Short mmCIF file of C-alpha atoms in Angstrom, two decimals:
data_model
loop_
_atom_site.label_atom_id
_atom_site.label_comp_id
_atom_site.label_asym_id
_atom_site.label_seq_id
_atom_site.Cartn_x
_atom_site.Cartn_y
_atom_site.Cartn_z
CA MET A 230 166.22 86.42 49.04
CA ARG A 231 166.88 90.16 49.07
CA ILE A 232 168.95 89.95 45.89
CA THR A 233 165.94 88.77 43.89
CA TRP A 234 164.05 91.85 44.90
CA TYR A 235 166.40 94.13 43.01
CA HIS A 236 165.68 92.30 39.73
CA ARG A 237 162.05 93.43 39.92
CA LYS A 238 160.78 96.89 39.19
CA GLU A 239 161.44 99.56 41.87
CA ARG A 240 157.69 100.12 42.44
CA LEU A 241 157.05 96.52 43.29
CA ILE A 242 159.84 96.38 45.82
CA VAL A 243 158.54 99.42 47.64
CA GLN A 244 155.06 98.09 47.70
CA ARG A 245 156.13 94.86 49.38
CA ILE A 246 158.02 96.53 52.23
CA LEU A 247 155.21 96.30 54.81
CA HIS A 248 154.45 92.71 53.85
CA ASP A 249 158.11 91.66 54.09
CA MET A 250 158.75 93.58 57.32
CA ASN A 251 159.63 91.44 60.35
CA PRO A 252 156.35 90.85 62.22
CA ALA A 253 157.94 91.25 65.64
CA VAL A 254 159.31 94.71 64.69
CA LYS A 255 155.92 95.63 63.17
CA LEU A 256 154.20 94.48 66.36
CA ALA A 257 156.54 96.66 68.49
CA ALA A 258 156.05 99.68 66.23
CA VAL A 259 152.25 99.36 66.24
CA THR A 260 151.87 98.67 69.96
CA GLY A 261 154.38 101.38 70.86
CA SER A 262 152.50 103.92 68.79
CA VAL A 263 149.21 103.01 70.40
CA LEU A 264 150.63 103.38 73.90
CA VAL A 265 152.22 106.72 73.13
CA LEU A 266 149.07 108.04 71.45
CA ALA A 267 147.03 107.20 74.58
CA LEU A 268 148.98 109.95 76.39
CA PHE A 269 147.57 112.76 74.18
CA PHE A 270 144.23 114.46 74.68
CA ASN A 271 144.43 117.01 71.90
CA PRO A 272 142.57 116.29 68.65
CA TRP A 273 145.49 117.00 66.33
CA THR A 274 148.02 114.34 67.35
CA PRO A 275 145.74 111.31 66.59
CA LEU A 276 144.44 112.99 63.39
CA PHE A 277 148.04 113.55 62.10
CA PHE A 278 149.02 110.08 63.07
CA PHE A 279 145.94 108.67 61.31
CA ILE A 280 146.76 110.53 58.08
CA GLY A 281 150.40 109.49 58.32
CA THR A 282 149.47 105.84 58.78
CA LEU A 283 147.23 105.95 55.76
CA MET A 284 150.11 107.36 53.72
CA ILE A 285 152.44 104.64 54.91
CA GLN A 286 149.89 102.04 54.01
CA ALA A 287 149.38 103.56 50.59
CA CYS A 288 153.14 103.82 49.78
CA PHE A 289 154.55 100.57 51.17
CA SER A 290 151.90 97.92 50.70
CA ARG A 291 149.57 96.50 48.11
CA ILE A 292 146.13 95.83 49.63
CA SER A 293 142.50 95.75 48.54
CA TRP A 294 141.22 99.17 49.63
CA LYS A 295 137.64 98.02 49.23
CA ARG A 296 138.27 95.45 52.00
CA TYR A 297 140.09 98.02 54.03
CA VAL A 298 137.13 100.41 53.98
CA PHE A 299 134.84 97.51 54.86
CA PHE A 300 136.88 96.72 57.92
CA MET A 301 137.26 100.36 58.85
CA LEU A 302 133.62 101.20 58.76
CA PRO A 303 132.55 99.68 62.13
CA PHE A 304 135.25 101.69 63.82
CA VAL A 305 134.10 104.89 62.15
CA ILE A 306 130.72 104.14 63.79
CA THR A 307 132.44 103.56 67.12
CA ALA A 308 134.31 106.83 66.75
CA ALA A 309 130.97 108.56 66.24
CA GLY A 310 129.73 106.87 69.43
CA TYR A 311 132.72 108.12 71.36
CA LEU A 312 132.23 111.62 69.98
CA TRP A 313 128.68 112.09 71.21
CA THR A 314 129.15 110.28 74.60
CA THR A 315 132.18 112.36 75.38
CA VAL A 316 130.19 115.50 74.61
CA VAL A 317 127.17 114.42 76.66
CA PHE A 318 128.98 112.73 79.55
CA ALA A 319 132.03 114.97 79.72
CA ALA A 320 134.01 115.38 82.98
CA GLU A 321 134.72 119.10 82.38
CA THR A 322 131.67 121.30 82.02
CA GLU A 323 133.32 124.66 82.73
CA GLY A 324 134.47 127.17 80.14
CA PRO A 325 132.93 129.13 77.22
CA VAL A 326 130.12 127.50 75.31
CA ILE A 327 130.82 127.28 71.58
CA TRP A 328 127.51 125.82 70.47
CA SER A 329 124.26 124.39 71.92
CA TRP A 330 122.14 121.61 70.57
CA ALA A 331 119.02 119.91 71.97
CA GLY A 332 119.59 121.42 75.43
CA PHE A 333 123.26 120.49 75.61
CA ASP A 334 125.79 123.25 75.89
CA VAL A 335 129.08 122.28 74.38
CA THR A 336 132.21 124.04 75.54
CA ALA A 337 135.41 124.32 73.54
CA GLU A 338 137.22 122.08 76.03
CA GLN A 339 134.53 119.39 75.73
CA TRP A 340 134.53 119.54 71.95
CA SER A 341 138.27 119.15 71.66
CA ARG A 342 138.28 116.24 74.15
CA ALA A 343 135.53 114.52 72.25
CA LEU A 344 137.23 115.01 68.92
CA SER A 345 140.50 113.71 70.30
CA LEU A 346 138.85 110.46 71.57
CA ALA A 347 137.12 109.97 68.26
CA PHE A 348 140.27 110.53 66.26
CA ARG A 349 142.07 108.27 68.68
CA VAL A 350 139.74 105.39 67.73
CA LEU A 351 140.50 106.14 64.02
CA ALA A 352 144.24 106.33 64.61
CA PHE A 353 144.23 103.04 66.60
CA SER A 354 142.19 101.27 63.91
CA SER A 355 144.32 102.46 61.00
CA VAL A 356 147.52 101.33 62.53
CA SER A 357 145.97 98.03 63.60
CA LEU A 358 144.64 97.41 60.06
CA LEU A 359 148.11 98.17 58.80
CA PHE A 360 149.31 95.22 60.87
CA ALA A 361 146.41 92.94 60.04
CA PHE A 362 146.49 93.53 56.27
CA THR A 363 150.21 93.00 55.82
CA THR A 364 151.05 90.22 58.27
CA ASP A 365 151.08 86.51 57.50
CA PRO A 366 149.76 84.69 60.70
CA VAL A 367 152.23 81.83 60.48
CA LYS A 368 155.16 84.16 59.96
CA PHE A 369 153.85 86.21 62.92
CA ALA A 370 153.93 83.15 65.25
CA LEU A 371 157.40 82.10 64.03
CA SER A 372 158.67 85.61 64.56
CA LEU A 373 157.28 85.73 68.11
CA MET A 374 159.36 82.68 68.80
CA GLN A 375 162.51 83.73 67.01
CA GLN A 376 162.70 87.44 67.81
CA LEU A 377 160.70 87.79 71.00
CA LYS A 378 161.89 84.45 72.48
CA LEU A 379 158.42 83.04 73.04
CA SER A 380 158.71 79.46 74.25
CA PRO A 381 158.46 77.03 71.31
CA LYS A 382 155.90 75.06 73.31
CA LEU A 383 153.58 78.09 73.26
CA ALA A 384 154.42 79.20 69.74
CA TYR A 385 153.84 75.84 68.13
CA SER A 386 150.69 75.11 70.11
CA MET A 387 149.48 78.55 69.04
CA LEU A 388 149.97 77.47 65.45
CA VAL A 389 148.14 74.20 66.16
CA GLY A 390 145.16 76.18 67.49
CA TYR A 391 145.23 78.40 64.44
CA GLN A 392 145.42 75.52 62.01
CA PHE A 393 142.42 73.87 63.64
CA LEU A 394 140.16 76.87 62.92
CA PRO A 395 138.89 75.69 59.49
CA LEU A 396 138.30 72.24 60.94
CA LEU A 397 136.36 73.68 63.85
CA ARG A 398 134.20 75.58 61.45
CA GLU A 399 133.34 72.47 59.55
CA GLU A 400 132.51 70.73 62.81
CA PHE A 401 130.27 73.64 63.86
CA THR A 402 128.25 73.14 60.62
CA HIS A 403 128.02 69.39 61.19
CA ILE A 404 126.82 69.78 64.78
CA ARG A 405 124.24 72.30 63.76
CA GLN A 406 122.99 70.08 60.92
CA ALA A 407 122.86 66.99 63.11
CA GLN A 408 120.94 68.80 65.80
CA ARG A 409 118.44 70.33 63.36
CA LEU A 410 117.89 66.88 61.87
CA ARG A 411 116.75 65.76 65.31
CA GLY A 412 114.56 68.82 65.75
CA ALA A 413 116.75 70.52 68.36
CA GLY A 414 117.59 74.17 68.42
CA THR A 415 114.32 75.47 67.06
CA GLU A 416 112.99 76.93 70.30
CA THR A 417 112.80 80.73 70.69
CA GLY A 418 113.09 82.93 73.71
CA LEU A 419 116.07 84.29 75.53
CA LEU A 420 116.60 81.45 77.99
CA HIS A 421 116.38 78.84 75.25
CA ARG A 422 118.81 80.86 73.08
CA VAL A 423 121.38 80.78 75.89
CA ARG A 424 120.93 77.05 76.37
CA ASN A 425 121.31 76.63 72.61
CA ILE A 426 124.67 78.34 72.70
CA ARG A 427 125.85 75.70 75.23
CA ARG A 428 124.28 72.88 73.16
CA VAL A 429 126.54 73.83 70.21
CA LEU A 430 129.58 74.89 72.16
CA LEU A 431 129.84 71.80 74.34
CA PRO A 432 130.19 69.25 71.48
CA MET A 433 132.60 71.61 69.78
CA LEU A 434 134.73 71.95 72.89
CA SER A 435 134.76 68.24 73.67
CA GLY A 436 135.80 67.58 70.09
CA ALA A 437 138.51 70.13 70.59
CA VAL A 438 139.75 68.37 73.72
CA ARG A 439 140.02 65.10 71.79
CA LYS A 440 141.84 66.76 68.91
CA ALA A 441 144.25 68.51 71.27
CA GLU A 442 145.13 65.23 72.92
CA ARG A 443 145.75 63.47 69.65
CA THR A 444 147.88 66.32 68.36
CA ALA A 445 149.97 66.46 71.50
CA PHE A 446 150.69 62.71 71.28
CA ALA A 447 151.58 63.00 67.63
CA MET A 448 153.94 65.90 68.33
CA GLU A 449 155.68 64.09 71.12
CA ALA A 450 155.92 60.89 69.03
CA ARG A 451 157.78 62.94 66.41
CA GLY A 452 160.27 64.16 68.95
CA PHE A 453 158.89 67.55 69.90
CA THR A 454 160.23 68.49 73.32
CA GLY A 455 159.51 72.19 73.35
CA GLU A 456 163.08 73.02 74.37
CA PRO A 457 164.28 76.52 73.46
CA ARG A 458 166.34 76.44 70.24
CA THR A 459 168.67 78.57 68.22
CA VAL A 460 168.31 77.00 64.76
CA PHE A 461 164.95 77.09 62.96
CA PHE A 462 163.51 75.31 60.01
CA GLU A 463 162.03 78.53 58.69
CA PRO A 464 164.00 81.57 59.79
CA VAL A 465 162.28 84.96 59.89
CA PRO A 466 165.15 87.42 59.36
CA LEU A 467 165.74 90.94 60.68
CA THR A 468 166.94 93.34 57.98
CA ARG A 469 167.89 96.95 57.54
CA ILE A 470 164.45 97.64 56.14
CA ASP A 471 162.99 96.71 59.53
CA ALA A 472 165.20 99.30 61.24
CA ALA A 473 164.27 101.94 58.62
CA MET A 474 160.50 101.22 59.04
CA GLY A 475 160.86 101.31 62.78
CA MET A 476 162.45 104.75 62.50
CA LEU A 477 159.74 105.89 60.09
CA PHE A 478 157.05 105.05 62.60
CA ALA A 479 159.01 106.76 65.43
CA ALA A 480 159.44 109.86 63.27
CA LEU A 481 155.71 109.98 62.44
CA LEU A 482 154.85 109.63 66.10
CA LEU A 483 157.22 112.37 67.17
CA LEU A 484 156.11 114.69 64.38
CA SER A 485 152.44 114.25 65.13
CA SER A 486 152.99 114.71 68.88
CA ILE A 487 154.96 117.95 68.38
CA CYS A 488 152.54 119.37 65.81
CA GLY A 489 149.55 118.29 67.90
CA VAL A 490 150.78 119.93 71.09
CA ALA A 491 151.84 123.10 69.16
CA LEU A 492 148.41 123.48 67.51
CA ALA A 493 146.48 122.81 70.76
CA MET B 93 155.96 78.58 84.38
CA LEU B 94 155.65 75.89 81.73
CA LYS B 95 157.89 73.34 83.30
CA SER B 96 155.08 71.49 85.10
CA TRP B 97 152.78 71.64 82.07
CA LYS B 98 152.16 68.56 79.90
CA LEU B 99 152.13 69.22 76.14
CA LYS B 100 148.52 68.10 75.89
CA GLU B 101 147.50 70.70 78.45
CA ILE B 102 149.17 73.44 76.46
CA ILE B 103 147.62 72.24 73.20
CA LEU B 104 144.21 72.06 74.93
CA MET B 105 144.63 75.60 76.05
CA SER B 106 145.56 76.87 72.61
CA VAL B 107 142.68 75.04 70.84
CA PHE B 108 140.25 76.52 73.36
CA ALA B 109 141.92 79.87 72.81
CA ALA B 110 141.35 79.47 69.05
CA VAL B 111 137.68 78.70 69.56
CA PHE B 112 137.12 81.61 71.90
CA GLY B 113 139.31 83.89 69.75
CA VAL B 114 136.67 83.55 67.09
CA VAL B 115 133.83 84.01 69.59
CA TYR B 116 135.55 87.10 71.03
CA LEU B 117 135.96 88.67 67.58
CA LEU B 118 132.27 88.09 66.82
CA PHE B 119 131.33 89.97 69.97
CA VAL B 120 133.74 92.75 69.22
CA HIS B 121 131.79 93.39 66.07
CA ILE B 122 128.44 93.22 67.87
CA GLY B 123 129.85 95.56 70.56
CA ASN B 124 131.12 97.98 67.93
CA ILE B 125 127.82 98.38 66.23
CA TRP B 126 126.12 98.92 69.60
CA ALA B 127 128.77 101.38 70.69
CA GLY B 128 128.05 103.56 67.71
CA PHE B 129 124.54 104.13 69.10
CA ILE B 130 124.95 104.07 72.89
CA GLY B 131 128.67 104.83 73.27
CA PRO B 132 131.43 102.89 75.09
CA ILE B 133 128.96 101.59 77.66
CA ALA B 134 127.71 99.16 75.04
CA TYR B 135 130.66 96.85 75.72
CA GLU B 136 130.28 96.84 79.51
CA TRP B 137 127.43 94.45 80.12
CA ILE B 138 128.77 91.82 77.71
CA PHE B 139 132.38 92.32 78.80
CA GLY B 140 132.40 89.03 80.75
CA ILE B 141 132.34 87.12 77.49
CA TRP B 142 135.89 88.21 76.87
CA PHE B 143 137.15 86.59 80.12
CA ILE B 144 135.56 83.16 79.71
CA VAL B 145 138.53 81.30 78.27
CA SER B 146 140.80 82.16 81.24
CA ILE B 147 138.17 80.94 83.77
CA LEU B 148 137.56 77.79 81.68
CA CYS B 149 141.24 76.87 81.30
CA ALA B 150 142.17 77.63 84.92
CA TYR B 151 139.22 75.59 86.13
CA ILE B 152 140.16 72.58 83.95
CA ILE B 153 143.94 72.60 84.02
CA ARG B 154 144.45 74.05 87.54
CA LYS B 155 148.03 75.10 87.08
CA PRO B 156 149.72 78.43 87.61
CA GLY B 157 149.56 80.51 84.41
CA ALA B 158 146.49 78.84 82.93
CA ALA B 159 144.33 81.93 83.21
CA LEU B 160 147.02 84.32 81.91
CA LEU B 161 148.30 82.26 79.12
CA SER B 162 144.91 81.20 77.72
CA GLU B 163 143.61 84.74 77.63
CA THR B 164 146.82 85.97 75.97
CA MET B 165 146.72 83.17 73.44
CA ALA B 166 143.06 83.88 72.61
CA ALA B 167 144.10 87.48 71.98
CA ALA B 168 147.00 86.31 69.81
CA VAL B 169 144.55 84.22 67.76
CA GLU B 170 142.36 87.23 67.35
CA VAL B 171 145.37 89.14 66.01
CA MET B 172 146.27 86.28 63.70
CA LEU B 173 142.74 86.27 62.31
CA GLY B 174 143.23 89.95 61.50
CA ASN B 175 141.05 92.78 62.90
CA ALA B 176 141.02 96.48 63.36
CA ILE B 177 141.80 96.45 67.08
CA GLY B 178 145.10 94.90 66.28
CA PRO B 179 148.18 93.85 68.20
CA ARG B 180 147.17 95.86 71.29
CA LEU B 181 144.58 93.15 71.86
CA ILE B 182 147.45 90.99 73.08
CA LEU B 183 148.18 93.58 75.67
CA SER B 184 144.61 93.74 76.85
CA GLY B 185 144.57 89.87 76.89
CA ILE B 186 147.61 89.90 79.16
CA VAL B 187 145.92 92.44 81.43
CA GLN B 188 142.65 90.59 81.59
CA GLY B 189 144.44 87.24 82.16
CA LEU B 190 146.46 88.80 84.96
CA GLY B 191 143.31 89.88 86.72
CA ALA B 192 141.95 86.35 86.86
CA GLU B 193 145.35 84.86 87.57
CA ALA B 194 145.81 87.12 90.60
CA VAL B 195 142.66 85.72 92.16
CA PHE B 196 143.70 82.08 91.52
CA ALA B 197 147.16 82.81 92.84
CA ALA B 198 145.64 84.37 96.00
CA THR B 199 143.85 81.04 96.65
CA GLY B 200 147.18 79.20 96.09
CA TYR B 201 145.68 77.41 93.00
CA LYS B 202 143.77 75.18 95.39
CA ARG B 203 140.20 76.48 95.42
CA TYR B 204 137.98 76.30 92.39
CA GLN B 205 134.48 76.77 93.82
CA ALA B 206 131.92 78.92 92.14
CA TRP B 207 132.69 81.97 94.26
CA VAL B 208 136.44 81.82 93.40
CA LEU B 209 135.57 81.66 89.69
CA MET B 210 133.22 84.64 90.05
CA LEU B 211 135.92 86.60 91.89
CA ALA B 212 138.37 85.70 89.09
CA GLY B 213 135.94 86.98 86.49
CA ALA B 214 135.55 90.17 88.56
CA GLY B 215 139.33 90.37 88.86
CA SER B 216 139.66 90.37 85.08
CA ALA B 217 137.03 93.07 84.92
CA VAL B 218 138.82 95.31 87.38
CA PHE B 219 142.21 94.90 85.68
CA SER B 220 140.78 95.44 82.22
CA PHE B 221 138.86 98.52 83.37
CA GLY B 222 142.05 100.08 84.70
CA TYR B 223 143.74 99.41 81.35
CA GLY B 224 140.71 100.73 79.38
CA TYR B 225 140.62 103.82 81.60
CA LEU B 226 144.06 104.76 80.48
CA LEU B 227 143.89 103.68 76.88
CA SER B 228 140.42 104.87 75.93
CA GLY B 229 140.68 108.07 77.92
CA TYR B 230 137.69 107.51 80.27
CA ALA B 231 139.17 110.31 82.34
CA ALA B 232 137.42 112.68 79.92
CA LEU B 233 133.98 111.24 80.97
CA ASP B 234 131.79 112.12 83.88
CA PRO B 235 132.94 110.12 87.04
CA SER B 236 129.45 108.86 87.80
CA PHE B 237 129.11 107.56 84.20
CA VAL B 238 132.50 105.87 84.58
CA ALA B 239 131.40 104.32 87.87
CA LEU B 240 128.32 102.89 86.18
CA MET B 241 130.53 101.41 83.49
CA PHE B 242 132.76 99.90 86.13
CA ILE B 243 129.94 98.27 88.07
CA LEU B 244 128.42 96.82 84.93
CA ARG B 245 131.75 95.39 83.89
CA VAL B 246 132.50 93.75 87.22
CA LEU B 247 128.98 92.22 87.31
CA SER B 248 129.38 91.01 83.82
CA GLY B 249 132.79 89.49 84.61
CA ALA B 250 131.50 87.64 87.67
CA LEU B 251 128.34 86.36 86.05
CA ILE B 252 129.14 85.71 82.41
CA ALA B 253 132.80 84.72 82.80
CA GLY B 254 132.73 83.22 86.31
CA LEU B 255 129.40 81.38 86.30
CA GLY B 256 129.25 80.92 82.54
CA GLY B 257 132.75 79.38 82.48
CA LYS B 258 131.87 77.00 85.26
CA TYR B 259 128.65 76.05 83.52
CA LEU B 260 130.52 75.18 80.34
CA ALA B 261 133.35 73.28 82.07
CA ASP B 262 130.93 71.23 84.20
CA GLY B 263 129.07 70.25 81.02
CA LEU B 264 132.33 69.15 79.45
CA LEU B 265 133.24 67.19 82.56
CA LEU B 266 129.97 65.30 82.32
CA SER B 267 130.65 64.44 78.74
CA GLY B 268 133.77 62.55 79.94
CA SER B 269 136.18 64.21 77.57
CA LEU B 270 138.17 65.78 80.39
CA ARG B 271 139.49 62.56 81.82
CA GLY B 272 143.22 63.04 82.20
CA TYR B 273 142.93 66.67 83.33
CA ALA B 274 143.18 68.03 86.86
CA ILE B 275 139.45 68.88 86.95
CA SER B 276 138.41 65.21 86.91
CA HIS B 277 141.09 64.10 89.37
CA ASN B 278 139.91 66.60 91.94
CA LYS B 279 136.23 65.75 91.49
CA LYS B 280 137.00 62.11 92.30
CA GLY B 281 138.87 63.17 95.36
CA ASP B 282 142.38 61.89 94.48
CA ALA B 283 144.48 65.01 94.00
CA HIS B 284 147.01 65.21 91.17
CA VAL B 285 147.52 61.56 90.03
#
């Protein structure tokens, strides 16, 4: 499979790297970065990491940036929320005041804390979107089983649940239509709304129970035992590119930590 | 952990996880918009919604691991659907599931009355708050504000997840579709047929 890559143009190969990367390695890189970033309270480390992640995304993947911005926007709003709550409800209120607004005195310490939490939200979201935009869900589940040794019973049933989603959406529409036809679900008021949630959720869940049973029987009838295995129908390989990308993330993390601490 | 599980129980859990994965993501977006205006406290009073699946599955399947695995799976489904919170959702799913699981384990997986379910919801809330404290840097906030967030989250866990989960499962039980799962055996009085 890797041989065919070299027949294509160089640009194309580079822009597929994140998409072809092993999902388990990507998962480890992304989760590891988030956990390390949580240790820093200076504004620079998450900011540098955020910029670096955007650069990696731009260099090594081909995505729709319009969609990217659309997904990012709610988290920019959240970051703004963190910014002002941290300023208003800060734990530290000592130190020199750098500016005042509407009766609130903001100290340098408070401001840098607030900025760091807000940038942290942005850094977390960018690295998460990197994962979400470049990872195929089925390949992700298979990789969990093959690289991270998740039990096949769990991995395959996870895939079953995932494959049911479009079906469940269809069923949701049917239930709503059927109920509206009978004049149900038109009441207003908070209590009725809560009861309406149950009215839709219950038939959906009982349908799900029946589907789950049928699927389990079908899987067992076809010889699925759920035993751990070493040979797979669809192998998800580990390559040198995965190692290189892992090191790239580690380097970015290290660099932004060092620069962040030095600047703060 | 999975040795004593039947395949149909695992699949049931994962299909429930898929349904609630979608519900969870929906509420993440609602919470996000709120959080922009009133800060991180926006999530607290609806936090119980994110624990429902573990209460529901533990109450229906009644086996060790039901709370932990279902919550983790729901988080995995959220990741598979793609969102900007990303893979660390799986970590928070594990943490939340462990909170509920700890309560069920403390009762020896034998008691499933309303108060146990409420405690389990509260357990998830306590665990997830500890995790959030570290990850979202609540240490930078005023302790009394953090305490208010904590109380809201525990109440939400006990009421929305604990009681809400029981309310849903009891409705399902009445519909008769849960025949063949531990919840209906125990209601009839013959334990574990």
